[in-house]
């Protein structure tokens, strides 16, 4: 199972209470399920509005279950930013 780093930005960082965490996940969907389990509540609501980068590449509209994660990879959690 790949180990990935999930990095939170802006409102996601505030809701998680940490800047980043390690997770074992083969897909983005698995990683986000693990995030929701670890952080029920506000972060779960914030994730509904976020976009994601996997190793610098935007996920876009792809199904999260189809987005494979590489060992040592990074998932960036990007909430909407005011003015940008």
PDB file of C-alpha atoms in Angstrom:
ATOM      1  CA  UNK A   1       0.000   0.000   0.000  1.00  0.00           C
ATOM      2  CA  UNK A   2       1.491   3.363  -0.990  1.00  0.00           C
ATOM      3  CA  UNK A   3       2.268   5.849   1.782  1.00  0.00           C
ATOM      4  CA  UNK A   4       1.367   9.408   0.781  1.00  0.00           C
ATOM      5  CA  UNK A   5       1.550  12.820   2.390  1.00  0.00           C
ATOM      6  CA  UNK A   6      -1.662  14.813   2.502  1.00  0.00           C
ATOM      7  CA  UNK A   7      -0.998  18.572   2.724  1.00  0.00           C
ATOM      8  CA  UNK A   8      -3.764  20.892   3.817  1.00  0.00           C
ATOM      9  CA  UNK A   9      -4.026  24.542   2.772  1.00  0.00           C
ATOM     10  CA  UNK A  10      -6.027  27.493   4.132  1.00  0.00           C
ATOM     11  CA  UNK A  11      -9.421  26.433   5.566  1.00  0.00           C
ATOM     12  CA  UNK A  12      -8.517  22.742   5.224  1.00  0.00           C
ATOM     13  CA  UNK A  13      -5.383  23.295   7.329  1.00  0.00           C
ATOM     14  CA  UNK A  14      -7.405  25.139   9.962  1.00  0.00           C
ATOM     15  CA  UNK A  15     -10.045  22.382  10.071  1.00  0.00           C
ATOM     16  CA  UNK A  16      -7.457  19.576  10.258  1.00  0.00           C
ATOM     17  CA  UNK A  17      -5.363  21.360  12.873  1.00  0.00           C
ATOM     18  CA  UNK A  18      -2.173  20.244  11.108  1.00  0.00           C
ATOM     19  CA  UNK A  19      -0.353  21.207   7.918  1.00  0.00           C
ATOM     20  CA  UNK A  20       0.206  17.644   6.693  1.00  0.00           C
ATOM     21  CA  UNK A  21      -0.209  13.984   7.598  1.00  0.00           C
ATOM     22  CA  UNK A  22       0.863  10.595   6.267  1.00  0.00           C
ATOM     23  CA  UNK A  23      -1.701   8.060   5.058  1.00  0.00           C
ATOM     24  CA  UNK A  24      -1.608   4.604   3.488  1.00  0.00           C
ATOM     25  CA  UNK A  25      -3.827   4.740   0.396  1.00  0.00           C
ATOM     26  CA  UNK A  26      -3.769   3.414  -3.158  1.00  0.00           C
ATOM     27  CA  UNK A  27      -6.266   5.957  -4.567  1.00  0.00           C
ATOM     28  CA  UNK A  28      -7.357   9.492  -3.825  1.00  0.00           C
ATOM     29  CA  UNK A  29     -10.752   8.136  -2.708  1.00  0.00           C
ATOM     30  CA  UNK A  30      -9.052   5.897  -0.114  1.00  0.00           C
ATOM     31  CA  UNK A  31      -6.908   8.778   1.131  1.00  0.00           C
ATOM     32  CA  UNK A  32      -9.920  11.069   1.506  1.00  0.00           C
ATOM     33  CA  UNK A  33     -11.907   8.356   3.287  1.00  0.00           C
ATOM     34  CA  UNK A  34      -9.032   8.036   5.774  1.00  0.00           C
ATOM     35  CA  UNK A  35      -8.892  11.820   6.217  1.00  0.00           C
ATOM     36  CA  UNK A  36     -12.638  11.929   6.938  1.00  0.00           C
ATOM     37  CA  UNK A  37     -12.309   9.098   9.451  1.00  0.00           C
ATOM     38  CA  UNK A  38      -9.450  10.841  11.273  1.00  0.00           C
ATOM     39  CA  UNK A  39     -11.097  14.284  11.138  1.00  0.00           C
ATOM     40  CA  UNK A  40     -14.886  14.033  11.298  1.00  0.00           C
ATOM     41  CA  UNK A  41     -16.660  17.346  11.422  1.00  0.00           C
ATOM     42  CA  UNK A  42     -15.521  20.609   9.849  1.00  0.00           C
ATOM     43  CA  UNK A  43     -12.793  19.126   7.626  1.00  0.00           C
ATOM     44  CA  UNK A  44     -15.327  16.751   6.087  1.00  0.00           C
ATOM     45  CA  UNK A  45     -17.438  19.778   5.114  1.00  0.00           C
ATOM     46  CA  UNK A  46     -14.421  21.680   3.791  1.00  0.00           C
ATOM     47  CA  UNK A  47     -13.361  18.724   1.603  1.00  0.00           C
ATOM     48  CA  UNK A  48     -16.635  18.983  -0.328  1.00  0.00           C
ATOM     49  CA  UNK A  49     -15.461  22.330  -1.735  1.00  0.00           C
ATOM     50  CA  UNK A  50     -11.802  21.471  -2.325  1.00  0.00           C
ATOM     51  CA  UNK A  51      -9.796  20.732  -5.406  1.00  0.00           C
ATOM     52  CA  UNK A  52      -6.825  18.375  -5.294  1.00  0.00           C
ATOM     53  CA  UNK A  53      -3.364  18.129  -6.788  1.00  0.00           C
ATOM     54  CA  UNK A  54      -1.567  14.801  -6.957  1.00  0.00           C
ATOM     55  CA  UNK A  55       2.189  15.281  -7.173  1.00  0.00           C
ATOM     56  CA  UNK A  56       1.519  18.712  -8.683  1.00  0.00           C
ATOM     57  CA  UNK A  57      -1.079  17.573 -11.236  1.00  0.00           C
ATOM     58  CA  UNK A  58      -4.724  18.701 -10.928  1.00  0.00           C
ATOM     59  CA  UNK A  59      -7.307  15.961 -10.417  1.00  0.00           C
ATOM     60  CA  UNK A  60     -10.036  17.970 -12.120  1.00  0.00           C
ATOM     61  CA  UNK A  61     -13.277  16.078 -12.683  1.00  0.00           C
ATOM     62  CA  UNK A  62     -11.762  12.573 -12.617  1.00  0.00           C
ATOM     63  CA  UNK A  63     -13.413  10.169 -10.211  1.00  0.00           C
ATOM     64  CA  UNK A  64     -11.367  10.014  -7.031  1.00  0.00           C
ATOM     65  CA  UNK A  65     -11.482   6.209  -7.085  1.00  0.00           C
ATOM     66  CA  UNK A  66      -9.658   6.262 -10.451  1.00  0.00           C
ATOM     67  CA  UNK A  67      -6.800   8.500  -9.293  1.00  0.00           C
ATOM     68  CA  UNK A  68      -3.915   6.207  -8.319  1.00  0.00           C
ATOM     69  CA  UNK A  69      -1.381   7.349  -5.744  1.00  0.00           C
ATOM     70  CA  UNK A  70       2.340   6.591  -5.839  1.00  0.00           C
ATOM     71  CA  UNK A  71       4.395   5.615  -2.821  1.00  0.00           C
ATOM     72  CA  UNK A  72       5.973   8.774  -1.464  1.00  0.00           C
ATOM     73  CA  UNK A  73       3.519  10.965  -3.356  1.00  0.00           C
ATOM     74  CA  UNK A  74       1.729  14.098  -2.203  1.00  0.00           C
ATOM     75  CA  UNK A  75      -1.934  15.023  -2.178  1.00  0.00           C
ATOM     76  CA  UNK A  76      -2.521  18.785  -1.918  1.00  0.00           C
ATOM     77  CA  UNK A  77      -5.930  19.764  -0.492  1.00  0.00           C
ATOM     78  CA  UNK A  78      -6.888  23.178  -1.867  1.00  0.00           C
ATOM     79  CA  UNK A  79     -10.029  24.942  -0.652  1.00  0.00           C
ATOM     80  CA  UNK A  80     -11.373  27.840  -2.706  1.00  0.00           C
ATOM     81  CA  UNK A  81      -9.317  30.948  -2.036  1.00  0.00           C
ATOM     82  CA  UNK A  82     -10.859  34.386  -1.686  1.00  0.00           C
ATOM     83  CA  UNK A  83      -9.974  36.498  -4.695  1.00  0.00           C
ATOM     84  CA  UNK A  84      -8.321  33.644  -6.556  1.00  0.00           C
TER      85      UNK A  84
END
